[in-house]
Every structure is written in C-alpha cells, then in structure tokens.
Coordinates of N, CA and C in Angstrom, one line a residue:
M263 N 26.8 -39.3 -40.6 CA 27.1 -39.8 -42.0 C 28.6 -40.1 -42.1
P264 N 28.9 -41.3 -42.7 CA 30.3 -41.7 -42.9 C 31.1 -40.6 -43.6
L265 N 32.4 -40.5 -43.2 CA 33.3 -39.5 -43.9 C 33.6 -40.0 -45.3
R266 N 33.4 -39.2 -46.3 CA 33.7 -39.6 -47.6 C 35.0 -39.0 -48.1
K267 N 35.6 -39.6 -49.1 CA 36.9 -39.2 -49.6 C 36.7 -37.8 -50.1
A268 N 35.6 -37.5 -50.9 CA 35.4 -36.2 -51.4 C 35.3 -35.1 -50.3
D269 N 34.8 -35.5 -49.2 CA 34.7 -34.5 -48.1 C 36.1 -34.1 -47.6
V270 N 36.9 -35.1 -47.5 CA 38.3 -34.9 -47.0 C 39.0 -33.9 -48.0
V271 N 38.9 -34.2 -49.3 CA 39.5 -33.3 -50.3 C 39.0 -31.9 -50.2
E272 N 37.7 -31.7 -50.1 CA 37.1 -30.4 -50.0 C 37.6 -29.6 -48.8
E273 N 37.7 -30.3 -47.7 CA 38.1 -29.7 -46.5 C 39.6 -29.3 -46.6
A274 N 40.4 -30.2 -47.2 CA 41.8 -29.9 -47.4 C 42.0 -28.7 -48.3
L275 N 41.1 -28.5 -49.3 CA 41.2 -27.3 -50.1 C 40.8 -26.1 -49.3
R276 N 39.9 -26.2 -48.4 CA 39.5 -25.1 -47.6 C 40.6 -24.6 -46.7
L277 N 41.3 -25.6 -46.1 CA 42.4 -25.3 -45.2 C 43.6 -24.8 -46.0
L278 N 43.8 -25.3 -47.2 CA 44.8 -24.8 -48.1 C 44.6 -23.3 -48.4
D279 N 43.4 -22.9 -48.7 CA 43.1 -21.5 -49.0 C 43.3 -20.6 -47.7
A280 N 42.9 -21.2 -46.6 CA 42.9 -20.4 -45.3 C 44.3 -20.3 -44.8
E281 N 45.2 -21.3 -44.8 CA 46.4 -21.3 -44.1 C 47.6 -21.6 -45.0
G282 N 47.5 -22.0 -46.2 CA 48.6 -22.3 -47.1 C 49.1 -23.7 -47.0
L283 N 49.9 -24.1 -48.0 CA 50.4 -25.5 -48.1 C 51.2 -25.9 -46.9
D284 N 52.1 -25.0 -46.4 CA 53.0 -25.4 -45.3 C 52.3 -25.7 -44.0
Q285 N 51.1 -25.1 -43.9 CA 50.4 -25.3 -42.6 C 49.3 -26.5 -42.8
L286 N 49.2 -27.0 -43.9 CA 48.2 -28.1 -44.1 C 48.8 -29.4 -43.6
T287 N 48.3 -29.9 -42.5 CA 48.7 -31.2 -41.9 C 47.6 -32.1 -41.8
M288 N 47.9 -33.4 -41.7 CA 46.8 -34.4 -41.4 C 46.1 -34.2 -40.1
R289 N 46.9 -33.7 -39.1 CA 46.4 -33.5 -37.8 C 45.4 -32.3 -37.8
K290 N 45.7 -31.2 -38.5 CA 44.8 -30.1 -38.6 C 43.6 -30.5 -39.4
L291 N 43.8 -31.3 -40.4 CA 42.7 -31.7 -41.2 C 41.7 -32.5 -40.4
G292 N 42.2 -33.5 -39.7 CA 41.3 -34.3 -38.8 C 40.6 -33.5 -37.8
A293 N 41.3 -32.5 -37.2 CA 40.6 -31.6 -36.2 C 39.5 -30.8 -36.9
S294 N 39.8 -30.3 -38.1 CA 38.8 -29.5 -38.8 C 37.6 -30.3 -39.2
L295 N 37.8 -31.6 -39.5 CA 36.6 -32.5 -39.8 C 36.0 -33.1 -38.6
N296 N 36.6 -32.9 -37.4 CA 36.2 -33.4 -36.1 C 36.2 -34.9 -36.2
V297 N 37.3 -35.5 -36.7 CA 37.5 -36.9 -36.7 C 38.8 -37.3 -36.2
Q298 N 39.0 -38.5 -35.8 CA 40.3 -39.0 -35.4 C 41.2 -39.2 -36.7
G299 N 42.5 -39.1 -36.5 CA 43.4 -39.2 -37.6 C 43.2 -40.5 -38.4
G300 N 42.9 -41.6 -37.7 CA 42.7 -42.8 -38.4 C 41.6 -42.8 -39.4
A301 N 40.6 -41.9 -39.2 CA 39.5 -41.9 -40.2 C 40.1 -41.3 -41.5
L302 N 41.0 -40.4 -41.5 CA 41.6 -39.9 -42.7 C 42.4 -41.0 -43.4
Y303 N 43.1 -41.8 -42.7 CA 44.0 -42.8 -43.3 C 43.3 -43.9 -43.9
R304 N 42.0 -44.0 -43.6 CA 41.2 -45.0 -44.3 C 41.0 -44.6 -45.8
H305 N 41.1 -43.3 -46.0 CA 41.0 -42.8 -47.4 C 42.3 -42.5 -48.1
F306 N 43.3 -42.1 -47.3 CA 44.6 -41.7 -47.8 C 45.7 -42.2 -46.9
E307 N 46.6 -43.0 -47.5 CA 47.6 -43.7 -46.7 C 48.6 -42.7 -46.1
N308 N 48.7 -41.5 -46.6 CA 49.7 -40.5 -46.1 C 49.3 -39.2 -46.7
K309 N 50.1 -38.2 -46.3 CA 49.8 -36.8 -46.7 C 50.0 -36.7 -48.2
E310 N 51.0 -37.4 -48.7 CA 51.3 -37.3 -50.2 C 50.2 -37.8 -51.0
A311 N 49.5 -38.9 -50.6 CA 48.3 -39.4 -51.3 C 47.2 -38.4 -51.2
L312 N 47.1 -37.7 -50.1 CA 46.0 -36.6 -50.0 C 46.3 -35.5 -51.0
L313 N 47.6 -35.1 -51.0 CA 47.9 -34.0 -51.9 C 47.8 -34.4 -53.4
D314 N 48.0 -35.6 -53.7 CA 47.7 -36.1 -55.0 C 46.3 -35.8 -55.4
A315 N 45.4 -36.2 -54.5 CA 43.9 -36.0 -54.7 C 43.6 -34.5 -54.8
V316 N 44.2 -33.7 -53.9 CA 43.9 -32.3 -53.9 C 44.4 -31.7 -55.2
A317 N 45.6 -32.1 -55.7 CA 46.1 -31.5 -56.9 C 45.2 -31.9 -58.1
D318 N 44.7 -33.1 -58.1 CA 43.8 -33.5 -59.2 C 42.5 -32.7 -59.2
K319 N 42.0 -32.4 -58.0 CA 40.8 -31.6 -57.9 C 41.1 -30.2 -58.4
I320 N 42.2 -29.7 -58.1 CA 42.6 -28.3 -58.5 C 42.5 -28.2 -60.0
V321 N 42.9 -29.2 -60.8 CA 43.0 -29.1 -62.2 C 41.7 -29.5 -62.9
E322 N 40.7 -29.8 -62.1 CA 39.4 -30.2 -62.7 C 38.9 -29.1 -63.7
G323 N 38.4 -29.6 -64.8 CA 37.9 -28.6 -65.8 C 38.9 -28.2 -66.9
V324 N 40.2 -28.4 -66.6 CA 41.2 -28.0 -67.6 C 41.0 -28.7 -68.9
G325 N 40.6 -30.0 -68.9 CA 40.4 -30.8 -70.1 C 38.9 -30.8 -70.6
D326 N 38.1 -29.8 -70.2 CA 36.7 -29.8 -70.7 C 36.7 -29.6 -72.2
P327 N 35.6 -30.0 -72.9 CA 35.6 -29.8 -74.3 C 35.9 -28.4 -74.8
L328 N 36.7 -28.3 -75.9 CA 37.1 -27.1 -76.4 C 36.2 -26.5 -77.5
P329 N 36.2 -25.2 -77.7 CA 35.4 -24.7 -78.8 C 36.1 -25.0 -80.1
D330 N 35.3 -25.0 -81.2 CA 35.8 -25.3 -82.5 C 36.5 -24.1 -83.1
V331 N 37.8 -24.0 -82.7 CA 38.7 -22.9 -83.2 C 40.0 -23.5 -83.6
S332 N 40.9 -22.7 -84.1 CA 42.2 -23.2 -84.6 C 43.0 -23.9 -83.4
W333 N 43.9 -24.8 -83.8 CA 44.7 -25.5 -82.8 C 45.5 -24.5 -82.0
P334 N 46.1 -23.5 -82.5 CA 46.9 -22.5 -81.7 C 46.0 -21.9 -80.6
E335 N 44.8 -21.6 -81.0 CA 43.8 -21.0 -80.0 C 43.4 -22.0 -79.0
Q336 N 43.2 -23.2 -79.4 CA 42.9 -24.3 -78.4 C 44.0 -24.5 -77.4
I337 N 45.2 -24.4 -77.8 CA 46.4 -24.5 -76.9 C 46.4 -23.4 -75.9
R338 N 46.1 -22.2 -76.5 CA 46.0 -21.0 -75.6 C 44.9 -21.2 -74.5
I339 N 43.8 -21.8 -74.9 CA 42.7 -22.0 -74.0 C 43.1 -23.0 -72.9
V340 N 43.7 -24.1 -73.3 CA 44.1 -25.1 -72.3 C 45.2 -24.5 -71.4
G341 N 46.2 -23.8 -71.9 CA 47.2 -23.2 -71.0 C 46.6 -22.2 -70.1
S342 N 45.6 -21.4 -70.6 CA 45.0 -20.3 -69.7 C 44.1 -21.0 -68.7
R343 N 43.4 -22.1 -69.1 CA 42.6 -22.8 -68.1 C 43.5 -23.3 -67.0
L344 N 44.6 -23.9 -67.3 CA 45.5 -24.5 -66.3 C 46.0 -23.4 -65.4
R345 N 46.4 -22.2 -65.9 CA 46.9 -21.1 -65.1 C 45.7 -20.7 -64.1
A346 N 44.5 -20.5 -64.7 CA 43.4 -20.1 -63.8 C 43.1 -21.1 -62.7
A347 N 43.2 -22.3 -63.0 CA 42.9 -23.4 -62.0 C 44.0 -23.3 -60.9
L348 N 45.2 -23.2 -61.3 CA 46.3 -23.1 -60.3 C 46.1 -21.8 -59.4
L349 N 45.8 -20.7 -60.0 CA 45.6 -19.5 -59.3 C 44.4 -19.5 -58.4
S350 N 43.5 -20.4 -58.7 CA 42.2 -20.3 -58.0 C 42.4 -20.8 -56.5
R351 N 43.5 -21.4 -56.2 CA 43.8 -21.9 -54.9 C 45.1 -21.4 -54.4
R352 N 45.1 -21.0 -53.1 CA 46.4 -20.6 -52.5 C 47.4 -21.7 -52.6
D353 N 48.6 -21.3 -53.1 CA 49.7 -22.3 -53.3 C 49.3 -23.4 -54.2
G354 N 48.3 -23.2 -55.1 CA 47.8 -24.2 -56.0 C 48.9 -24.7 -56.9
A355 N 49.8 -23.9 -57.4 CA 50.8 -24.3 -58.3 C 51.8 -25.2 -57.5
R356 N 52.1 -24.8 -56.3 CA 53.1 -25.6 -55.5 C 52.5 -27.0 -55.2
V357 N 51.2 -27.1 -55.0 CA 50.6 -28.4 -54.7 C 50.7 -29.3 -55.9
V358 N 50.3 -28.7 -57.1 CA 50.4 -29.5 -58.3 C 51.8 -29.9 -58.7
A359 N 52.7 -29.0 -58.5 CA 54.1 -29.3 -58.8 C 54.7 -30.4 -58.0
G360 N 54.2 -30.5 -56.7 CA 54.7 -31.6 -55.8 C 54.2 -32.9 -56.0
T361 N 53.3 -33.1 -57.0 CA 52.7 -34.4 -57.2 C 52.9 -34.9 -58.6
F362 N 52.8 -36.2 -58.8 CA 53.0 -36.8 -60.1 C 52.0 -38.0 -60.4
A363 N 51.1 -38.2 -59.4 CA 50.1 -39.3 -59.6 C 49.1 -38.8 -60.6
P364 N 48.8 -39.6 -61.6 CA 47.9 -39.2 -62.6 C 46.4 -39.5 -62.2
G365 N 45.8 -38.5 -61.6 CA 44.4 -38.6 -61.3 C 43.6 -38.4 -62.6
A366 N 42.3 -38.6 -62.4 CA 41.4 -38.6 -63.6 C 41.4 -37.2 -64.3
N367 N 41.3 -36.1 -63.5 CA 41.3 -34.8 -64.1 C 42.6 -34.5 -64.8
T368 N 43.7 -34.9 -64.2 CA 45.1 -34.7 -64.7 C 45.2 -35.4 -66.1
V369 N 44.7 -36.7 -66.1 CA 44.8 -37.4 -67.4 C 43.9 -36.8 -68.4
I370 N 42.7 -36.3 -68.1 CA 41.8 -35.7 -69.1 C 42.4 -34.4 -69.6
G371 N 43.0 -33.6 -68.8 CA 43.6 -32.4 -69.2 C 44.8 -32.7 -70.2
S372 N 45.6 -33.6 -69.8 CA 46.8 -34.0 -70.6 C 46.3 -34.6 -71.9
D373 N 45.3 -35.4 -71.9 CA 44.8 -36.0 -73.1 C 44.3 -35.0 -74.1
T374 N 43.6 -34.0 -73.5 CA 43.0 -32.9 -74.4 C 44.2 -32.2 -75.1
A375 N 45.2 -31.8 -74.4 CA 46.3 -31.1 -75.0 C 47.0 -32.0 -76.0
V376 N 47.2 -33.3 -75.8 CA 47.9 -34.1 -76.7 C 47.0 -34.3 -78.0
Q377 N 45.7 -34.4 -77.8 CA 44.8 -34.5 -79.0 C 44.9 -33.3 -79.9
V378 N 44.9 -32.1 -79.3 CA 45.1 -30.8 -80.0 C 46.4 -30.8 -80.8
L379 N 47.4 -31.2 -80.2 CA 48.7 -31.2 -80.8 C 48.8 -32.2 -81.9
C380 N 48.2 -33.3 -81.7 CA 48.2 -34.3 -82.8 C 47.4 -33.8 -84.0
R381 N 46.3 -33.1 -83.8 CA 45.5 -32.6 -84.9 C 46.3 -31.5 -85.6
A382 N 47.3 -30.9 -84.9 CA 48.1 -29.9 -85.5 C 49.2 -30.5 -86.4
G383 N 49.3 -31.8 -86.3 CA 50.3 -32.5 -87.2 C 51.4 -33.2 -86.5
L384 N 51.5 -33.1 -85.1 CA 52.6 -33.8 -84.4 C 52.3 -35.3 -84.2
A385 N 53.3 -36.1 -84.2 CA 53.2 -37.5 -83.8 C 52.9 -37.5 -82.3
P386 N 52.2 -38.6 -81.8 CA 51.9 -38.7 -80.4 C 53.0 -38.5 -79.5
A387 N 54.2 -39.1 -79.8 CA 55.4 -38.9 -78.9 C 55.8 -37.4 -78.8
Q388 N 55.8 -36.8 -80.0 CA 56.1 -35.3 -80.0 C 55.1 -34.6 -79.2
A389 N 53.8 -34.9 -79.4 CA 52.7 -34.2 -78.7 C 52.9 -34.3 -77.2
G390 N 53.3 -35.5 -76.8 CA 53.5 -35.7 -75.3 C 54.6 -34.8 -74.8
W391 N 55.7 -34.8 -75.5 CA 56.8 -33.9 -75.1 C 56.4 -32.5 -75.1
V392 N 55.8 -32.0 -76.1 CA 55.4 -30.6 -76.2 C 54.4 -30.2 -75.1
S393 N 53.4 -31.1 -74.9 CA 52.4 -30.8 -73.8 C 53.1 -30.7 -72.5
F394 N 54.1 -31.6 -72.2 CA 54.8 -31.5 -70.9 C 55.5 -30.2 -70.8
A395 N 56.2 -29.8 -71.9 CA 56.9 -28.5 -71.9 C 56.0 -27.3 -71.6
I396 N 54.8 -27.3 -72.2 CA 53.9 -26.2 -72.0 C 53.3 -26.3 -70.5
F397 N 53.0 -27.5 -70.1 CA 52.6 -27.7 -68.7 C 53.5 -27.1 -67.7
Y398 N 54.8 -27.5 -67.9 CA 55.8 -27.0 -66.9 C 56.1 -25.5 -67.1
Y399 N 55.9 -24.9 -68.2 CA 55.9 -23.5 -68.4 C 54.8 -22.8 -67.5
V400 N 53.6 -23.3 -67.7 CA 52.5 -22.8 -67.0 C 52.7 -22.9 -65.5
L401 N 53.2 -24.1 -65.1 CA 53.4 -24.4 -63.7 C 54.5 -23.5 -63.1
G402 N 55.6 -23.4 -63.8 CA 56.7 -22.5 -63.3 C 56.3 -21.0 -63.2
H403 N 55.6 -20.6 -64.2 CA 55.1 -19.2 -64.2 C 54.2 -18.9 -63.1
T404 N 53.3 -19.9 -62.8 CA 52.3 -19.7 -61.8 C 52.9 -19.8 -60.4
I405 N 53.9 -20.7 -60.2 CA 54.6 -20.7 -58.9 C 55.2 -19.4 -58.6
E406 N 55.9 -18.8 -59.6 CA 56.5 -17.5 -59.4 C 55.4 -16.4 -59.2
E407 N 54.3 -16.5 -59.9 CA 53.2 -15.5 -59.7 C 52.7 -15.5 -58.3
Q408 N 52.5 -16.7 -57.8 CA 51.9 -16.8 -56.5 C 52.9 -16.5 -55.4
A409 N 54.2 -16.7 -55.7 CA 55.2 -16.3 -54.7 C 55.3 -14.8 -54.7
Q410 N 55.1 -14.1 -55.8 CA 55.2 -12.6 -55.8 C 54.0 -12.0 -55.0
L411 N 52.9 -12.8 -54.9 CA 51.7 -12.3 -54.2 C 52.1 -12.1 -52.7
R412 N 53.1 -12.9 -52.2 CA 53.5 -12.8 -50.8 C 54.4 -11.7 -50.5
L413 N 54.9 -11.0 -51.5 CA 55.9 -9.9 -51.3 C 55.2 -8.7 -50.8
P414 N 55.9 -7.9 -50.0 CA 55.2 -6.6 -49.5 C 54.9 -5.7 -50.7
P415 N 53.9 -4.8 -50.5 CA 53.5 -3.9 -51.6 C 54.7 -3.0 -52.1
D416 N 55.6 -2.7 -51.2 CA 56.7 -1.8 -51.5 C 57.9 -2.5 -52.0
H417 N 57.8 -3.8 -52.3 CA 58.9 -4.6 -52.7 C 59.6 -3.9 -53.9
D418 N 61.0 -3.8 -53.8 CA 61.8 -3.3 -54.9 C 63.0 -4.2 -55.1
W419 N 63.2 -4.7 -56.2 CA 64.3 -5.6 -56.5 C 65.6 -5.0 -56.2
R420 N 65.7 -3.6 -56.4 CA 67.0 -2.9 -56.2 C 67.4 -3.0 -54.8
V421 N 66.4 -2.8 -53.9 CA 66.7 -2.8 -52.4 C 67.1 -4.2 -52.1
R422 N 66.5 -5.3 -52.6 CA 66.8 -6.6 -52.3 C 68.2 -7.1 -52.7
T423 N 68.7 -6.4 -53.8 CA 70.0 -6.8 -54.3 C 71.2 -5.9 -53.9
Q424 N 70.9 -4.9 -53.1 CA 72.0 -4.0 -52.7 C 73.1 -4.6 -52.0
G425 N 72.9 -5.6 -51.2 CA 73.9 -6.3 -50.4 C 74.6 -7.4 -51.1
L426 N 74.4 -7.6 -52.4 CA 75.0 -8.7 -53.1 C 76.3 -8.4 -53.7
N427 N 76.7 -7.1 -53.7 CA 78.0 -6.7 -54.3 C 78.1 -7.2 -55.7
V428 N 77.1 -7.0 -56.5 CA 77.1 -7.4 -57.9 C 76.7 -6.2 -58.8
D429 N 77.5 -5.9 -59.8 CA 77.1 -4.9 -60.7 C 76.1 -5.4 -61.7
V430 N 75.0 -4.7 -61.8 CA 73.9 -5.1 -62.6 C 73.9 -4.2 -63.9
S431 N 73.9 -4.9 -65.0 CA 73.9 -4.2 -66.3 C 72.6 -3.4 -66.5
P432 N 72.7 -2.3 -67.3 CA 71.5 -1.6 -67.6 C 70.4 -2.4 -68.3
Q433 N 70.8 -3.4 -69.1 CA 69.9 -4.2 -69.8 C 69.1 -5.1 -68.8
Y434 N 69.9 -5.7 -67.8 CA 69.3 -6.6 -66.8 C 68.4 -5.8 -65.9
A435 N 68.8 -4.5 -65.6 CA 67.9 -3.7 -64.7 C 66.6 -3.4 -65.5
A436 N 66.7 -3.1 -66.7 CA 65.5 -2.9 -67.5 C 64.6 -4.1 -67.6
A437 N 65.2 -5.3 -67.7 CA 64.5 -6.5 -67.8 C 63.8 -6.8 -66.5
L438 N 64.5 -6.6 -65.4 CA 63.8 -6.8 -64.1 C 62.7 -5.8 -63.8
D439 N 62.9 -4.6 -64.2 CA 61.8 -3.6 -64.1 C 60.6 -4.1 -64.8
S440 N 60.8 -4.6 -66.0 CA 59.6 -5.1 -66.8 C 59.0 -6.3 -66.2
L441 N 59.8 -7.2 -65.6 CA 59.3 -8.4 -65.0 C 58.5 -8.1 -63.8
T442 N 58.9 -7.2 -63.0 CA 58.3 -6.9 -61.7 C 57.1 -5.9 -61.9
D443 N 57.1 -5.1 -62.9 CA 56.1 -4.1 -63.1 C 54.9 -4.5 -64.0
A444 N 55.2 -5.5 -64.9 CA 54.2 -5.9 -65.9 C 53.1 -6.7 -65.3
D445 N 51.9 -6.7 -65.9 CA 50.8 -7.5 -65.5 C 51.2 -9.0 -65.7
P446 N 51.1 -9.8 -64.7 CA 51.4 -11.2 -64.8 C 50.7 -11.9 -65.9
A447 N 49.4 -11.6 -66.2 CA 48.7 -12.2 -67.3 C 49.3 -11.9 -68.6
E448 N 49.8 -10.6 -68.7 CA 50.4 -10.2 -70.0 C 51.7 -11.0 -70.2
R449 N 52.5 -11.1 -69.1 CA 53.8 -11.9 -69.2 C 53.5 -13.4 -69.6
F450 N 52.4 -13.9 -69.0 CA 52.1 -15.3 -69.2 C 51.7 -15.5 -70.7
D451 N 50.8 -14.6 -71.2 CA 50.4 -14.7 -72.6 C 51.5 -14.6 -73.6
Y452 N 52.5 -13.7 -73.2 CA 53.7 -13.5 -74.1 C 54.5 -14.8 -74.2
G453 N 54.7 -15.4 -73.0 CA 55.5 -16.7 -73.0 C 54.8 -17.8 -73.7
L454 N 53.5 -17.9 -73.5 CA 52.7 -19.0 -74.1 C 52.7 -18.8 -75.7
N455 N 52.6 -17.6 -76.1 CA 52.6 -17.3 -77.5 C 54.0 -17.7 -78.2
I456 N 55.1 -17.6 -77.4 CA 56.4 -18.0 -77.9 C 56.3 -19.5 -78.2
F457 N 55.8 -20.3 -77.3 CA 55.6 -21.7 -77.5 C 54.8 -22.0 -78.8
I458 N 53.7 -21.3 -78.9 CA 52.8 -21.6 -80.0 C 53.4 -21.2 -81.3
E459 N 54.0 -20.0 -81.4 CA 54.7 -19.5 -82.6 C 55.8 -20.5 -83.0
G460 N 56.6 -21.0 -82.0 CA 57.6 -21.9 -82.2 C 57.1 -23.2 -82.8
L461 N 55.9 -23.7 -82.3 CA 55.3 -24.9 -82.9 C 54.9 -24.6 -84.3
C462 N 54.3 -23.5 -84.6 CA 53.9 -23.2 -86.0 C 55.1 -23.1 -86.9
R463 N 56.2 -22.6 -86.4 CA 57.4 -22.5 -87.2 C 58.0 -23.9 -87.4
L464 N 57.9 -24.8 -86.4 CA 58.4 -26.1 -86.5 C 57.6 -26.9 -87.6
Q465 N 56.3 -26.7 -87.6 CA 55.5 -27.4 -88.6 C 55.8 -26.9 -90.0
E466 N 56.3 -25.7 -90.1 CA 56.6 -25.1 -91.5 C 57.9 -25.7 -92.0
V467 N 58.9 -25.8 -91.1 CA 60.3 -26.1 -91.6 C 60.6 -27.6 -91.4
R468 N 59.8 -28.3 -90.6 CA 60.2 -29.7 -90.3 C 60.4 -30.6 -91.6
P469 N 59.5 -30.5 -92.6 CA 59.7 -31.4 -93.7 C 61.1 -31.2 -94.4
V470 N 61.5 -29.9 -94.5 CA 62.8 -29.6 -95.2 C 63.9 -30.1 -94.3
Q471 N 63.8 -29.9 -93.0 CA 64.9 -30.3 -92.1 C 65.0 -31.8 -92.0
E472 N 63.9 -32.5 -92.0 CA 63.9 -33.9 -91.9 C 64.5 -34.5 -93.2
E473 N 64.2 -33.9 -94.3 CA 64.8 -34.4 -95.6 C 66.3 -34.3 -95.6
A474 N 66.8 -33.2 -94.9 CA 68.2 -33.0 -94.8 C 68.9 -33.7 -93.7
G475 N 68.1 -34.4 -92.9 CA 68.6 -35.2 -91.8 C 69.0 -34.4 -90.6
A476 N 68.4 -33.2 -90.5 CA 68.8 -32.3 -89.4 C 67.9 -32.4 -88.1
V477 N 66.8 -33.1 -88.2 CA 65.9 -33.2 -87.1 C 65.6 -34.6 -86.7
S478 N 65.7 -34.9 -85.4 CA 65.3 -36.3 -85.0 C 64.5 -36.1 -83.7
L479 N 63.2 -36.0 -83.9 CA 62.3 -35.8 -82.8 C 61.6 -37.1 -82.4
P480 N 61.2 -37.1 -81.1 CA 60.6 -38.4 -80.6 C 59.4 -38.8 -81.5
G481 N 59.5 -40.1 -81.9 CA 58.4 -40.6 -82.7 C 58.4 -40.2 -84.2
R482 N 59.4 -39.3 -84.5 CA 59.4 -38.8 -85.9 C 60.9 -38.7 -86.3
G483 N 61.7 -39.6 -86.0 CA 63.1 -39.5 -86.4 C 63.3 -39.7 -87.9
V484 N 64.5 -39.4 -88.4 CA 64.8 -39.5 -89.8 C 64.5 -41.0 -90.2
G485 N 63.8 -41.1 -91.3 CA 63.5 -42.5 -91.8 C 62.2 -43.0 -91.2
N486 N 61.6 -42.3 -90.2 CA 60.3 -42.8 -89.7 C 59.1 -42.5 -90.7

C-alpha cells in the first residue's frame, strides 16, 4: 500500500514519544517505516515541514465545540485542552513552540479562542492579541513542565545554585520552594486564572479609561 502522509505523521509521533524531539530524524523515520528517504520527501520537503504537521496533529481537538458555559469557563477549557494536548506527547510543547505554520487544527483552536473572547466583548484585534498571550502562557508553562520531568527525583534547586556565589533572599527561596514543590496543574490553573481575572477587570474599567483617553488597544483605540 502506498505510504500516506498521515502514516508518516503517526510514525513520527510514535518515535517522538519513544526517543524525544532531539532524536527524531528523517533517516530514523524512514528506517522505522521501512522506506527510502525519498519516499518521505514526497510528502514533506524537509524536517521542518514534517514537524509542522506533527505539531498540528498534537493540537487536534483543542478547538472542539465548547459546552454552553460562561466565557471565562470556556477560556479555561480551551487553555486546559491545549495543556493536555501538549503533555500528551513527549516534548510536545517544544514541537509546537518550534513551528508557526497554521495547520487546520491550529486554525480551528485559535478561531475557537477568538470567538469566545469576541463574545466576551473584545474587538477581533484585541481577541487575537489576548488569545496569543494565553497560547504562549500555556506553551511556556508546559515547556517548563516537561523539562522538569527530565530532572532526577532528588533534584534540589539549592544544590544546583550552590556554586553560583549568589545570595538568595528568603522571599526568593520561598518562591522557588513553592514553584518546585507545588502540583504543576495547580500552578497552571493559578496563572490562567490571572489572565481571566485580568480580562474581566479590563472589561469593567475599559469604558471609563477609554473615555479619559487612557487606553489604546488594538482595534479599539480612542475614537474608534
């Protein structure tokens, strides 16, 4: 049976889970599929194009229809879906972070977030900016989360910083203890809630600030 593009992506995902992003090469992928390298290049002109397709497959489902709940809860759902999708694959966050090609699943997920934000009262340009900010929060948090999974079980930030000749304040020490000891999901939810609460506050104060000329947001500048 001829090699299909979807088969290549699925095998790339399998290798990604088994060996990690740094070990995923076109040569290994071809060997795993038992095909010559040229067969892969009929579907993907280079590794970057392959990773674009892999990244888009990873985020499949993020933009699925949302339940009929409040817009803050819908944003929480989209953000949590994205985090779960990235965590579902080894180095998933790094793969998605390294691509920018808008595949179908990527577009659907972004469109879903923008629609929710527009229903919340944001102009489309604002909604685009905010959705990008939330996307990169989720991406950054998940990259860090997956990096921490590679640390040894007895990892202690105090041991790692002993040779830096830097005096650490008690406040910073307490902050690092919290960051390294807390449940990653709890940290994630806390950060996402800050975004959502900030948006709620923006919606409350924006009319007053715009009237005073204090706010100029994309698509909603003073006088728009």
